[in-house]
Every structure is written in structure tokens, then in C-alpha cells.
Coordinates of C-alpha atoms in Angstrom, one line a residue:
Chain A
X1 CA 10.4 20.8 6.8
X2 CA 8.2 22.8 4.1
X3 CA 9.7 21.5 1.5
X4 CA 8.0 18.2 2.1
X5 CA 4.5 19.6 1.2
X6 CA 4.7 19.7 -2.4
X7 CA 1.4 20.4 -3.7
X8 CA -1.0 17.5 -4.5
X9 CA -2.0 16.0 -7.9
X10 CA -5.2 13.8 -8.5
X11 CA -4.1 10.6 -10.3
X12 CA -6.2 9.0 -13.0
X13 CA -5.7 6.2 -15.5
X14 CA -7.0 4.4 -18.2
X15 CA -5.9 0.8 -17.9
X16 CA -7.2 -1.2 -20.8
X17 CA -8.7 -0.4 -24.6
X18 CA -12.2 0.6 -24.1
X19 CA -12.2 1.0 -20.3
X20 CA -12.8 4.7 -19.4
X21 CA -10.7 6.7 -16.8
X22 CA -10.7 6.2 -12.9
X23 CA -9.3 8.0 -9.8
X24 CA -6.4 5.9 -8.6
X25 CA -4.9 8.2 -6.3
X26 CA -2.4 10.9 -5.9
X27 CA 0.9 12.4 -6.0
X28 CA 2.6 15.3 -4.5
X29 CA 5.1 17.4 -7.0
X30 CA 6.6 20.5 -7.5
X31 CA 5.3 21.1 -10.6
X32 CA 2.9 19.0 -13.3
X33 CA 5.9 17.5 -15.5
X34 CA 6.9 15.9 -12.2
X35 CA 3.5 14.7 -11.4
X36 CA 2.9 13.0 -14.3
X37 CA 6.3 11.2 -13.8
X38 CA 5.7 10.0 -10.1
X39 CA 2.1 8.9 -11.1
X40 CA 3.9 6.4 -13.7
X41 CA 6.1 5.4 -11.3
X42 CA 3.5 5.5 -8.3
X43 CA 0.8 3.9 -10.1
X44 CA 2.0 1.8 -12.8
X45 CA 4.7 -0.8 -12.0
X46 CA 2.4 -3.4 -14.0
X47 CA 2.0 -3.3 -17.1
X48 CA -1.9 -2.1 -17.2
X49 CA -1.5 1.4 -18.9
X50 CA -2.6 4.1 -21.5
X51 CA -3.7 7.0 -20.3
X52 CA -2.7 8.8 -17.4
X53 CA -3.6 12.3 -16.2
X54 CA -2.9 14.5 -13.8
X55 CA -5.3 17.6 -11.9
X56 CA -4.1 20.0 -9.4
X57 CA -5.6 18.7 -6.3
X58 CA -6.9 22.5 -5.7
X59 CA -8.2 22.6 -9.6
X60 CA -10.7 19.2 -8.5
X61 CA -14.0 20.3 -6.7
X62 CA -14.6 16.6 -5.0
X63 CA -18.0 16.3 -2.9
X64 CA -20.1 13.1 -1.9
X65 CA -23.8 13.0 -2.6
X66 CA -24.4 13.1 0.9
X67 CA -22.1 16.4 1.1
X68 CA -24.5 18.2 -2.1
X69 CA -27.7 17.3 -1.0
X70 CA -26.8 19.5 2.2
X71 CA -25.2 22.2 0.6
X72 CA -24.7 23.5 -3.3
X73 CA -22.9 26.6 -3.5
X74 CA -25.3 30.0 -3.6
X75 CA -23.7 31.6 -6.7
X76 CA -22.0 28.7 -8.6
X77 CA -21.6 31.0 -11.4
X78 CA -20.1 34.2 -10.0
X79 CA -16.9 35.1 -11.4
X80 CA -17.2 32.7 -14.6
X81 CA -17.5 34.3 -17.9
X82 CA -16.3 31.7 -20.3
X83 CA -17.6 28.3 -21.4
X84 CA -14.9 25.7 -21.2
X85 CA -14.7 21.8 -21.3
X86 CA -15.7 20.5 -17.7
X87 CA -14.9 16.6 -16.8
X88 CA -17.3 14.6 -14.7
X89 CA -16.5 11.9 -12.5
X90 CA -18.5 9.5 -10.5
X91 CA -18.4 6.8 -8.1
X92 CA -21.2 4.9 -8.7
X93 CA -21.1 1.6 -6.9
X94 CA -19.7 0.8 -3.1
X95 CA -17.0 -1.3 -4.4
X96 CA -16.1 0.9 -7.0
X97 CA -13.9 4.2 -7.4
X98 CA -14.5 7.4 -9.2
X99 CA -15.1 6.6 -12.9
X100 CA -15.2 8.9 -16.0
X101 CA -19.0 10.1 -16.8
X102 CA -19.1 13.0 -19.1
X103 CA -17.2 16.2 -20.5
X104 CA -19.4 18.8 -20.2
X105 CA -18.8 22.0 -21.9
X106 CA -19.8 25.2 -19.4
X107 CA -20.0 28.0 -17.9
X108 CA -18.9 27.0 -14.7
X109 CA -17.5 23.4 -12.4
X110 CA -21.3 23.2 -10.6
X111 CA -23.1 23.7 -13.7
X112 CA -21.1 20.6 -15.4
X113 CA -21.3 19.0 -12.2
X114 CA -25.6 19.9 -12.1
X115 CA -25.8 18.1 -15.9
X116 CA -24.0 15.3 -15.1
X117 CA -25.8 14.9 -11.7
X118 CA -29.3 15.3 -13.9
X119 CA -28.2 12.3 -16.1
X120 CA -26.9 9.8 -14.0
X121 CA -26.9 8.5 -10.0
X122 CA -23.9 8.6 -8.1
X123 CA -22.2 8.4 -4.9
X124 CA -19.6 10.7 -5.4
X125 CA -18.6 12.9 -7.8
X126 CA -15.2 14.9 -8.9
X127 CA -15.0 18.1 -11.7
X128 CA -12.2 19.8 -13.1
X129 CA -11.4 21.7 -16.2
X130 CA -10.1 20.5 -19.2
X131 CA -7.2 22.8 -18.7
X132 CA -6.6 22.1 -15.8
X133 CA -5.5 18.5 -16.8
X134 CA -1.5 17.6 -18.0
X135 CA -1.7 13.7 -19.2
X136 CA 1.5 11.5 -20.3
X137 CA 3.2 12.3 -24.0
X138 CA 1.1 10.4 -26.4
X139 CA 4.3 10.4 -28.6
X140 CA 5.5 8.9 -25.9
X141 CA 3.6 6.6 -24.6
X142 CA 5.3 3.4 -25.5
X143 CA 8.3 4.3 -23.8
X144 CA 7.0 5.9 -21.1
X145 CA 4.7 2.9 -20.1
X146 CA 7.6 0.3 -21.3
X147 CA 9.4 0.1 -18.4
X148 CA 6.7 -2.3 -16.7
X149 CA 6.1 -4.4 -19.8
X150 CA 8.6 -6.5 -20.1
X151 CA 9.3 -7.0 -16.2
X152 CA 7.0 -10.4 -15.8
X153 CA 8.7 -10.8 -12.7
X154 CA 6.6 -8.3 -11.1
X155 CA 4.0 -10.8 -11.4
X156 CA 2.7 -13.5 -9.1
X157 CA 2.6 -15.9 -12.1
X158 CA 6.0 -16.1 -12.5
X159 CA 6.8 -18.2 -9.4
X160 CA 5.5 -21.7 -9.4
X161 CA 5.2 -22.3 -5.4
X162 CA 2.5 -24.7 -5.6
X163 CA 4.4 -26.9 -8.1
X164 CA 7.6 -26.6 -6.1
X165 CA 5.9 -27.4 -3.0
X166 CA 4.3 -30.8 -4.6
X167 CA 7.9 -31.6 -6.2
X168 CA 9.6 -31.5 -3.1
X169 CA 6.5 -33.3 -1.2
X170 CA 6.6 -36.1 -4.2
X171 CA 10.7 -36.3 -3.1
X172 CA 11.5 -35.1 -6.7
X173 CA 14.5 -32.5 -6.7
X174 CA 13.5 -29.0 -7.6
X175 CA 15.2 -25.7 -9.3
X176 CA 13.7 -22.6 -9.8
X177 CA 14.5 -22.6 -13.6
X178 CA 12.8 -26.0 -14.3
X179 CA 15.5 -27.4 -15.9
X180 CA 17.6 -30.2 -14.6
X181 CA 19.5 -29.2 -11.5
X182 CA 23.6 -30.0 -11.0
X183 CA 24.4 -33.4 -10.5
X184 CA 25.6 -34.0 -6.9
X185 CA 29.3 -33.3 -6.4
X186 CA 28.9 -30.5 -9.4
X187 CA 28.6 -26.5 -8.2
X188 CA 26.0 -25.6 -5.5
X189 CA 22.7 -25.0 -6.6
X190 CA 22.1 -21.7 -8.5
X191 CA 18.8 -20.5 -6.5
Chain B
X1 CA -29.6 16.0 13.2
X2 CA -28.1 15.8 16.5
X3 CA -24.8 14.1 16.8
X4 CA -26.1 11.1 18.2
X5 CA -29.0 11.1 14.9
X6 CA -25.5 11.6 12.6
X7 CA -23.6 8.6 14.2
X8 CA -26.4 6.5 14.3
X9 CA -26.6 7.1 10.4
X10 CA -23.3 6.8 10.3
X11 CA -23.3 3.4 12.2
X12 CA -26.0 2.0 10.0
X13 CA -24.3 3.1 6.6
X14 CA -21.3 0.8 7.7
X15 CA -23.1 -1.9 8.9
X16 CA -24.8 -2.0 4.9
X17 CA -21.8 -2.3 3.9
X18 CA -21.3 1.1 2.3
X19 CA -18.1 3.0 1.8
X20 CA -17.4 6.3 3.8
X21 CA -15.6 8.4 1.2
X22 CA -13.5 12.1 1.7
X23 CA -16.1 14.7 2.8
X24 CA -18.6 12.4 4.2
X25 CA -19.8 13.1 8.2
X26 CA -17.5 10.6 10.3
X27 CA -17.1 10.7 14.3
X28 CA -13.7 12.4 15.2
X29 CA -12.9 9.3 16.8
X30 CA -13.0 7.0 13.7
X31 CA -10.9 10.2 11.7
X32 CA -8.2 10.3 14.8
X33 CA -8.2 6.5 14.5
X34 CA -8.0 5.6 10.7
X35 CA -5.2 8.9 10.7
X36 CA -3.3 6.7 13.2
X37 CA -4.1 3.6 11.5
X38 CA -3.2 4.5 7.7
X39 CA -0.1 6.2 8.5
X40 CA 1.6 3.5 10.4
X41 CA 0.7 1.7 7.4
X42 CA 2.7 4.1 5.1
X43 CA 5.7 4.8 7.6
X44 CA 5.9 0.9 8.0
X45 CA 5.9 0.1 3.9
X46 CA 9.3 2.9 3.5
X47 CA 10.6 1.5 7.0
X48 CA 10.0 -1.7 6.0
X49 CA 12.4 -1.1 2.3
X50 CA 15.4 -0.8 4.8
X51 CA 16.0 -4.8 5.8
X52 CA 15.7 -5.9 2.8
X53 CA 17.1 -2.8 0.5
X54 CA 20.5 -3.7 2.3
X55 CA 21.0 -7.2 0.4
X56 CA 20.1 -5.5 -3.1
X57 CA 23.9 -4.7 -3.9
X58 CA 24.4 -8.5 -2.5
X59 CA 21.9 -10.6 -4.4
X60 CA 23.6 -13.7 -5.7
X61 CA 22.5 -13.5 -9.6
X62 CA 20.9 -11.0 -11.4
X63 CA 17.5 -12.3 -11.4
X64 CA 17.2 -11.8 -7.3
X65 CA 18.4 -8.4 -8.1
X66 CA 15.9 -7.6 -10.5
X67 CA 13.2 -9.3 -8.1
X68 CA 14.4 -7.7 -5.0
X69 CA 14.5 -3.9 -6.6
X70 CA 11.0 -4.8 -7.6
X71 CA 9.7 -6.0 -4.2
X72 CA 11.9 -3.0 -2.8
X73 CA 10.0 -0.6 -5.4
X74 CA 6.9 -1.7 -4.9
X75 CA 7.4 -1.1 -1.1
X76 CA 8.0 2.2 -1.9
X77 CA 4.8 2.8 -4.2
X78 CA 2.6 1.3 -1.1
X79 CA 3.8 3.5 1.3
X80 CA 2.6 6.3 -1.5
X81 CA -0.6 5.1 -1.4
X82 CA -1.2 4.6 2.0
X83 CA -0.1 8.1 2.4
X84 CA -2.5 9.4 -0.2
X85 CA -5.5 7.7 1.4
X86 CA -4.3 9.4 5.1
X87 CA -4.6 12.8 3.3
X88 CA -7.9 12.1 2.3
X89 CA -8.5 12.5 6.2
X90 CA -7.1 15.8 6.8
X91 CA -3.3 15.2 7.9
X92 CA -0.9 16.3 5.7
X93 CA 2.6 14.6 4.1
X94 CA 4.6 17.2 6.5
X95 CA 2.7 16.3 9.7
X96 CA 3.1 12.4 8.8
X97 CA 7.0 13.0 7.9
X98 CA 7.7 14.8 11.1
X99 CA 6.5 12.4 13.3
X100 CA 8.3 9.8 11.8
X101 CA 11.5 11.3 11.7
X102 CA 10.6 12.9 15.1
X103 CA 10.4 9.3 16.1
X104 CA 6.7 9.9 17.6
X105 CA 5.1 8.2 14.8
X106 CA 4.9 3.9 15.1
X107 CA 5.3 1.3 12.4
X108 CA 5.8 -2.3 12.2
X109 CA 7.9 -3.5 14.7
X110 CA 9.1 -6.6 12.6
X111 CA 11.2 -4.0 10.5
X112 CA 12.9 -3.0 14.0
X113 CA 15.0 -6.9 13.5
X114 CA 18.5 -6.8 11.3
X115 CA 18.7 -9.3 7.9
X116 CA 21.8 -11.4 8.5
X117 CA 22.1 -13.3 5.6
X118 CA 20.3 -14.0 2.0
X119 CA 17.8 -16.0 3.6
X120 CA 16.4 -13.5 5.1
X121 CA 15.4 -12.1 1.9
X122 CA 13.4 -15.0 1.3
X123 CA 12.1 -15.9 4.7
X124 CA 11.1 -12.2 4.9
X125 CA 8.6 -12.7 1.9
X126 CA 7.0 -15.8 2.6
X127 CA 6.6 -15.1 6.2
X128 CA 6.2 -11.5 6.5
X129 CA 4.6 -10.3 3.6
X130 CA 2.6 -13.1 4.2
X131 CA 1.7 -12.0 7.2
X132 CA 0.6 -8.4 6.1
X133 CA -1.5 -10.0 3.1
X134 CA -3.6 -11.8 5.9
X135 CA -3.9 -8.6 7.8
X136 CA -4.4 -6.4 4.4
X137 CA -6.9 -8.9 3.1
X138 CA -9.2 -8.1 5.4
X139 CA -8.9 -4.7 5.5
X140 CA -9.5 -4.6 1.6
X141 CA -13.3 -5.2 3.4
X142 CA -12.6 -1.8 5.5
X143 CA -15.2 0.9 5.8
X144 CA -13.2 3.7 4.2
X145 CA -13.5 3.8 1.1
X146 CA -9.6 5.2 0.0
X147 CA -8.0 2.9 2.7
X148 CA -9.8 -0.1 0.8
X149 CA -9.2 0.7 -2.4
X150 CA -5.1 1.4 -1.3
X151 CA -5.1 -2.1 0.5
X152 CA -6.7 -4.0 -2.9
X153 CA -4.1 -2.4 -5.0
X154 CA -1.3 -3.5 -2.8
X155 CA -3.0 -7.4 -2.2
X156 CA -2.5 -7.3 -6.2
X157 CA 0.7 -6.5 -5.9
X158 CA 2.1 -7.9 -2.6
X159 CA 1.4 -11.6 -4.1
X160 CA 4.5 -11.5 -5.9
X161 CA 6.5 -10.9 -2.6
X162 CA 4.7 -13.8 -0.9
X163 CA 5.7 -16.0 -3.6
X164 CA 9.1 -14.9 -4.6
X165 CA 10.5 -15.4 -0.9
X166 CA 8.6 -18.6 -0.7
X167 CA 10.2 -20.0 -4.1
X168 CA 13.5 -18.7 -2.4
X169 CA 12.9 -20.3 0.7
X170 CA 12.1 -23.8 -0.9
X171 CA 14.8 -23.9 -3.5
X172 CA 17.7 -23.1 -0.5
X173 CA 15.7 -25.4 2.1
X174 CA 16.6 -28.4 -0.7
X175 CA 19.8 -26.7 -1.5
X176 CA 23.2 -27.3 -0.3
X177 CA 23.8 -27.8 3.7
X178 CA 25.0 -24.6 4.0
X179 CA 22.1 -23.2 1.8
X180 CA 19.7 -25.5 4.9
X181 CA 21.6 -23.9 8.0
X182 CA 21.5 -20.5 6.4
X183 CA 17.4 -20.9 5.5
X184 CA 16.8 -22.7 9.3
X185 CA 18.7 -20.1 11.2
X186 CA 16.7 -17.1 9.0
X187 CA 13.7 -18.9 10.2
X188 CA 15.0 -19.2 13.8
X189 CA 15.4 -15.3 13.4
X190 CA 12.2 -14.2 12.1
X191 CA 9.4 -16.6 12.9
X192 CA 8.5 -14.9 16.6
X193 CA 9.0 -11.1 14.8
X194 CA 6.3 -12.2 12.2
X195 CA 3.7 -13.8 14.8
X196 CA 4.2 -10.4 16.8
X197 CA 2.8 -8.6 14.0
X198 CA -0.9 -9.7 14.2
X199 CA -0.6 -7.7 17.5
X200 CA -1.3 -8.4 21.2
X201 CA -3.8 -10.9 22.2
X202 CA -7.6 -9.5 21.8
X203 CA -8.0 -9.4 25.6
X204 CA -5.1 -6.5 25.5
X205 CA -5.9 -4.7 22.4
X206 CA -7.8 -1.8 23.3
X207 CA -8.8 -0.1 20.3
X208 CA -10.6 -3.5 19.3
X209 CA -14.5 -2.8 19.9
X210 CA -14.7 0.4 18.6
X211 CA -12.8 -0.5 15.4
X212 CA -15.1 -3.4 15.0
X213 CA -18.4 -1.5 15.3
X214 CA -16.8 0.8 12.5
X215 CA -16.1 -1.8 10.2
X216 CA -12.1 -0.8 10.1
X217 CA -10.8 -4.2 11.6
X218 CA -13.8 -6.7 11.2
X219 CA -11.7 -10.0 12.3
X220 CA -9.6 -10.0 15.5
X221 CA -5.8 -10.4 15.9
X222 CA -5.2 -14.1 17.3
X223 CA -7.8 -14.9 14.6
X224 CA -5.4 -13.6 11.7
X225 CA -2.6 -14.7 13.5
X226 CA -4.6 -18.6 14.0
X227 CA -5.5 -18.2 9.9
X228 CA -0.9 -17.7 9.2
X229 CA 0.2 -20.2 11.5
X230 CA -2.3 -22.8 9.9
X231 CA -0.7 -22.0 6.5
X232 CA 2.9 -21.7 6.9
X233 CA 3.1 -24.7 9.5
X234 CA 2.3 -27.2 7.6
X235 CA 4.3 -26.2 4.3
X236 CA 7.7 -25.3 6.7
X237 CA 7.4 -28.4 8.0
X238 CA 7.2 -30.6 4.7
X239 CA 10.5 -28.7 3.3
X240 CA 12.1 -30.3 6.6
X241 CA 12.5 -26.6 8.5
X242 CA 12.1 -27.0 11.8
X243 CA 9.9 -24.0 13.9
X244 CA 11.8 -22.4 16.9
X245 CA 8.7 -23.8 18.7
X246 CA 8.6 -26.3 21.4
X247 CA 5.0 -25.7 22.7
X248 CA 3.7 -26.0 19.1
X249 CA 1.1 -28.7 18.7
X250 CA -1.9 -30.1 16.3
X251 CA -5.2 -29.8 18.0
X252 CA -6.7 -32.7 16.8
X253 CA -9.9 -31.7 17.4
X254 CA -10.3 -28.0 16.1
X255 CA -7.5 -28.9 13.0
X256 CA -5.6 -25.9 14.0
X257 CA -2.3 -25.9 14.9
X258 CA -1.4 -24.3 18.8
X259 CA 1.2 -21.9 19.0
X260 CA 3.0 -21.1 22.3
X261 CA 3.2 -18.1 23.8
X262 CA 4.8 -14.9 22.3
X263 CA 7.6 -13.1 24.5
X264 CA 5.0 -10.3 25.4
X265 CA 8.5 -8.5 27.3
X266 CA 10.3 -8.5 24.1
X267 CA 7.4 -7.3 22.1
X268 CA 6.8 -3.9 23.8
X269 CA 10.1 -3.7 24.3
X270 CA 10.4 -3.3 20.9
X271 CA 7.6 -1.1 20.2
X272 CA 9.2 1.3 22.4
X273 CA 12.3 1.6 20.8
X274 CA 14.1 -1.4 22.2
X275 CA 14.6 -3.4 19.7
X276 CA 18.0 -4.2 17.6
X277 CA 17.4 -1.9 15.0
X278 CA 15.1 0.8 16.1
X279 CA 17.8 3.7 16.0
X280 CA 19.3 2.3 12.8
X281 CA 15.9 3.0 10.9
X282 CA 15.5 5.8 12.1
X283 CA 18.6 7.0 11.1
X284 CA 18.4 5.8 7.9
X285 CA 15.1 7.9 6.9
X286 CA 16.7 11.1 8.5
X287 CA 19.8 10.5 6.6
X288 CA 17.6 9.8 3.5
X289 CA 15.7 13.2 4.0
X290 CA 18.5 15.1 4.9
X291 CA 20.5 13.8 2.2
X292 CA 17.6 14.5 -0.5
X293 CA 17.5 18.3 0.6
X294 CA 19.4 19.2 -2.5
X295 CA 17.4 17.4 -5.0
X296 CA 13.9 19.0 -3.7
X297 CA 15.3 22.2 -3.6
X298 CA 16.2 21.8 -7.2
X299 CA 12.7 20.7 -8.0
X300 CA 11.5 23.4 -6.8
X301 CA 13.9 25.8 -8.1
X302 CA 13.1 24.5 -11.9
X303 CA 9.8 24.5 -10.7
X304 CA 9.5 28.0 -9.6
X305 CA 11.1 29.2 -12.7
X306 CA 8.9 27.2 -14.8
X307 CA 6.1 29.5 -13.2
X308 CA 7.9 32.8 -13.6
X309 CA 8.9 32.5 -17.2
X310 CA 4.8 31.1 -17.7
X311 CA 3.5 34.3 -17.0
X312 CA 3.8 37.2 -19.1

């Protein structure tokens, strides 16, 4: 039953132009390339995406405020010898999930993490490295997230239940196309 | 702080309304619980692709097709999330997998009923997704932060099921006679499964207090169950369905409308492993693991490799 524990990737996508990054989740994978495939088809069956990355799970240092106000490592920079590009994450609102904040270039995950921290409030907060991080082809992105785009019958929208149900309660006959259904003694209806 | 000074913090942080999030102090209790909890969840969202995944190759047109491999595919992506937001709390995929295929772990027992015909499809998605978005609705309010966040991503999505079975279900409830018998008898079928899914009556549902206090199930079961029946009754019974329902009447008074009484033998019958097609889903997801060995042993073979050739 091992084989069932793939190791865990952190999901995160961008959804819209201009919106930045958030946490959505994760996936389980034997290997990145496969990560970033079952995030696309974990996380985006609508049409809502751009970016999508995907972090080790072990590569993420993940704490609540409550969590580092009680404890921040002794030596948070033993062992590091090179700066490198750190992202910061943070959950700043109840309601909300973990959101971009900053890329921080650094020695060392708690240093990022004590920058960030110094600039803005937060619930919760999430660092990796930059390296750490394999995101979707941009070459190719429009076929990778095209899949979900033209499927509009994904979407509530597409089924007119409220107008169906007035039809039929006004006596009127009803079709799910809209168009004129088969006069009687014709084909049963098409539903 | 003592343990009591921690879950009185605790206590007074759900009742502001704040999220508990991965790595924040909880009671073992409200862990053990929201474990159990979320991963009946996921086990019933891949269960719960069987009845319906067996009319895909029998849609009538292509468009159901397309809408049922959707709805099918989406089921699938829940049950993903769901099981993310259990990991969150410490138990693993392997733990969760095992005891489902062990047949220790619970999920819905509405997926434990067979799908006889096409209307099924359709009576399945207004009724019981239906059913779940009133449950899932509320606990988009829950305490934990991942479970909420899991259970607003699926409302979004679980519309669409709601709506695609009830456009089905009216269009064959005005259809032909035969498309009227088939939609009547699907509703015959499924109407006392679905009210059995908002659970026992609150004077037998232990876990009830406790799950309040926590902020995990903030309205009670006859309560969700009073909020479908007020919907559904009404709209059934303008497209001329009849509910299998004799005892069902209109308080005048409160506006609601009275159910009678659930068959509370058949319904823990059921949870137990009585029910029509308890062994058949079960079967079906040990089949479906069994049968996938091959294809995660290659994954992890070209996985494996990947990392050899990597390093130098």
C-alpha cells in the first residue's frame, strides 16, 4: 500500500490579470512534471487560470503567527551559505487563504520569512525557495489551460432552471435547447 | 498555559469567528473529529462517482455525456480536495485509502443505492447534490480554516450539478409518458436515500454539542434537512411528480412543509453495510486500485530514473 503515498506538492495559482498568487491546495505525485499536471486537472476545471506552481510540500516552511510568536528556530541560518530568491506568503484576513507578499532574496527561509514578517501583518505565513518551485510551460499555457475554456457547461449559467420552472408553471411547453419542441405525434422529446 | 487556559483560547478564537489553520494548538478531540469528518467527505465524493459514472457510456446524446463526465470529474477533484484539507491534520493519503478499501472507513450512505435508469442521473443532481450543497453551505462557515476553504471551492462548483439534474428532471417530467414513469419511479427510488443524508434526528446524533461549541457543524440536522424539503417540495410538486410521501403535509402555521418519518431500520442498516450496493462499491474501488497498480509503478519508475540521471 506504499505506493499510495506519493509525496506532496503545495498548489498555487494565479487566476486573473493582476491578481497575485494564492495557496489552493495540494497534490500528491511521483515526481514535479506530474504535479504540475494533477494540479491543472485538480484545481482548474474552470476556466480561471494563468499561473500555476508547484513546491515540494517538504521544500514549504508553513507556520501560523500563533506558532512563531512561541517558537523561531535558534540558528535559522546554520548550514546556509548562499543568498537565493525566497517567496513569502501570507494569510492575512480570516476569510482569506495564503496570498503572495514578497520575494525576498536571502540568506536563509527565516530570514525572508523575518523581512516579510517586519513589513506586513499576517495570520499565517508560507516560504520556499525559488528553486524549489516548477510552474506550468508558459509556451504552453494556452493549451495547457484550454481544456476548461471552451467547456461552458461546467458552469451553473448554462442551465436555465428558474426559467424552465416558470414555463412549465405558466403551462407553456419547455425544451432544454429553447427552440420549438416536436410537434405532438413527431419523435419523443430530445432531453 | 495549562490545557484548560489553551482550550479556553481556543474556544474564544472560534467563537470570533476566526479560522484555525495547520499548526495552530487544537484539542485532540476536535483533530480526531474533523479527521473523521473530512475524510468521509473525500471517500464519499470518489464513492459517490460510482452511481452515476455507470450511465456515462449510456447517456442519450452527447451533450449529457459531456455534462455527466463533467459532474463525474468534478466529483473526483472534490474528493482531492477534501483529502488535501484531511492531511492538513496529520493523517496521511495511505491511512485514509486503507480504511476505505479495508471497509472501516464510512461515507455517504445515499451512494450505497443502485441507478436504474437515466433518471436517476437527473434526480440524483437535483436531489442529492442538492442535498450536500445545503449541508456544504454551511460548513463553508466551519472553523477550520482548509476544510472551509475545500467546501467554498466545491459550493462554486457543485451548482452546476444541482442545476443540470434539475433541468433534466423537468424537461423528462414534461416529456413523453414513458419519459414521466421513468422520472416518477427515479424519484420513488431516491427521495427517502436523500432525506437520510442530513443524518439522524438531533436527539440521536451524538457528536452534535461538541461540534457545535467548535464551530464545525453550526446548524443542526432536521434543521438542514427542514431547509431541502421546503425547497424541493414545492417545485416537485408543480412539475406534477408525486413524493413517495403519505404523511407529508403543509403546516399552515410555521409555512414549512412536515415530512413523515424516515425508516430509521433501513437507515443503519445501511450504514452498516446492508444496503443494495455496499459490496459493489466497495469492490469497485479495490478493483480500481488494484487495477491501477501498474500505472503507479510506472510513475514511479520514470520517476525514479528521472532522479538518478539528475544527479551527477
Amino acid at each position: 500500500m506504499t505506493d499510495t503515498q506519493w509525496p506532496r506538492y503545495e498548489v498555487f495559482l494565479q487566476t486573473e490579470e493582476g491578481k497575485p498568487l494564492q495557496h489552493a491546495g495540494s497534490v500528491h505525485a511521483p515526481d514535479s512534471e506530474l504535479a504540475v499536471l494533477n494540479a491543472r486537472d485538480v484545481f482548474v476545471r474552470r476556466p480561471k487560470c494563468l499561473l500555476l506552481w508547484v513546491v515540494p510540500a517538504d521544500r514549504m516552511i508553513h507556520r501560523t503567527s500563533e506558532e512563531l510568536a512561541q517558537a523561531w528556530p535558534a540558528n535559522p541560518l546554520s548550514g546556509e551559505s548562499e543568498r537565493r530568491l525566497y517567496h513569502v506568503f501570507r494569510k492575512e484576513s480570516h476569510r482569506g487563504t495564503l496570498v503572495f507578499a514578497a520575494s525576498i532574496e536571502s540568506l536563509s527561509a527565516w530570514d525572508a520569512l523575518k523581512v516579510a514578517m517586519s513589513r506586513h501583518e499576517g495570520l499565517a505565513w508560507a516560504v520556499f525557495p525559488q528553486e524549489a518551485v516548477r510552474q506550468n510551460d508558459p509556451h504552453d499555457r494556452p493549451s495547457f489551460f484550454e481544456p476548461a475554456l471552451d467547456k461552458n457547461y461546467r458552469l451553473h449559467g448554462q442551465y436555465k432552471t428558474i426559467q424552465l420552472m416558470r414555463q412549465v408553471e405558466a403551462g407553456k411547453k419547455v425544451s432544454s435547447t429553447g427552440a420549438e419542441p416536436a410537434k405532438p405525434g413527431t419523435s419523443p422529446r430530445q432531453t | 498555559m495549562t490545557e484548560e487556559q489553551k482550550l479556553k483560547h481556543f474556544e474564544d478564537r472560534i467563537a470570533r469567528g476566526e479560522k484555525i489553520e495547520p499548526g495552530d494548538w487544537m484539542p485532540e478531540r476536535y483533530r480526531r473529529q474533523l479527521i473523521r469528518m473530512i475524510s468521509q467527505h473525500a471517500h464519499s465524493e470518489i464513492v459517490g462517482m460510482l452511481p452515476e459514472g455507470a450511465w456515462i457510456t449510456r447517456a442519450p446524446n452527447l451533450r449529457r455525456k459531456l455534462v455527466l463526465l463533467a459532474k463525474v470529474q468534478d466529483e473526483a477533484g472534490h474528493g482531492q480536495y477534501l483529502y488535501h484539507a484531511a492531511e492538513t491534520l496529520g493523517v496521511t493519503r495511505q491511512e485514509m485509502l486503507e480504511a476505505l478499501l479495508k471497509g472501516e472507513a464510512k461515507y455517504s450512505s445515499v451512494f450505497n443505492y443502485p441507478t436504474l435508469s437515466w433518471a436517476d442521473v437527473g434526480v440524483i443532481g437535483w436531489l442529492v447534490d442538492g442535498a450536500a450543497i445545503i449541508n456544504q453551505t454551511m460548513l463553508a462557515k466551519c472553523s477550520y480554516g482548509p476544510y472551509a476553504r475545500a467546501m467554498v471551492r466545491i459550493c462554486a462548483e457543485e451548482t452546476f450539478h444541482k442545476k443540470q439534474g434539475q433541468e433534466m428532471v423537468i424537461l423528462l417530467s414534461q416529456g413523453t409518458a414513458l419519459q414521466r414513469a421513468m422520472v416518477q419511479d427515479a424519484i420513488n427510488r431516491w427521495w427517502w436515500p436523500t432525506l437520510m443524508m442530513f443524518g439522524p434526528h438531533d436527539s440521536e446524533s451524538k457528536n452534535s454539542e461538541e461540534l457545535t461549541r467548535w464551530g464545525i457543524k453550526t446548524r443542526s440536522n432536521d434543521e438542514l434537512r427542514q431547509e431541502f424539503v421546503d425547497q424541493v417540495v414545492p417545485e416537485l410538486q408543480a412539475l406534477g411528480i408525486t413524493i413517495p410521501d403519505p404523511d407529508l403535509t403543509f403546516d399552515e402555521e410555521t409555512g414549512n412543509w412536515r415530512a413523515g418519518e424516515i425508516d430509521w431500520e433501513e437507515f443503519w442498516r445501511v450504514i452498516k453495510g446492508g444496503g443494495p450496493c455496499n459490496e459493489e462499491r466497495l469492490q469497485a474501488r479495490r478493483s480500481a486500485h488494484d487495477d491501477g497498480r501498474w500505472v503507479r509503478e510506472a510513475l514511479q519508475a520514470y520517476a525514479s530514473r528521472q532522479v538518478r540521471q539528475e544527479r551527477p
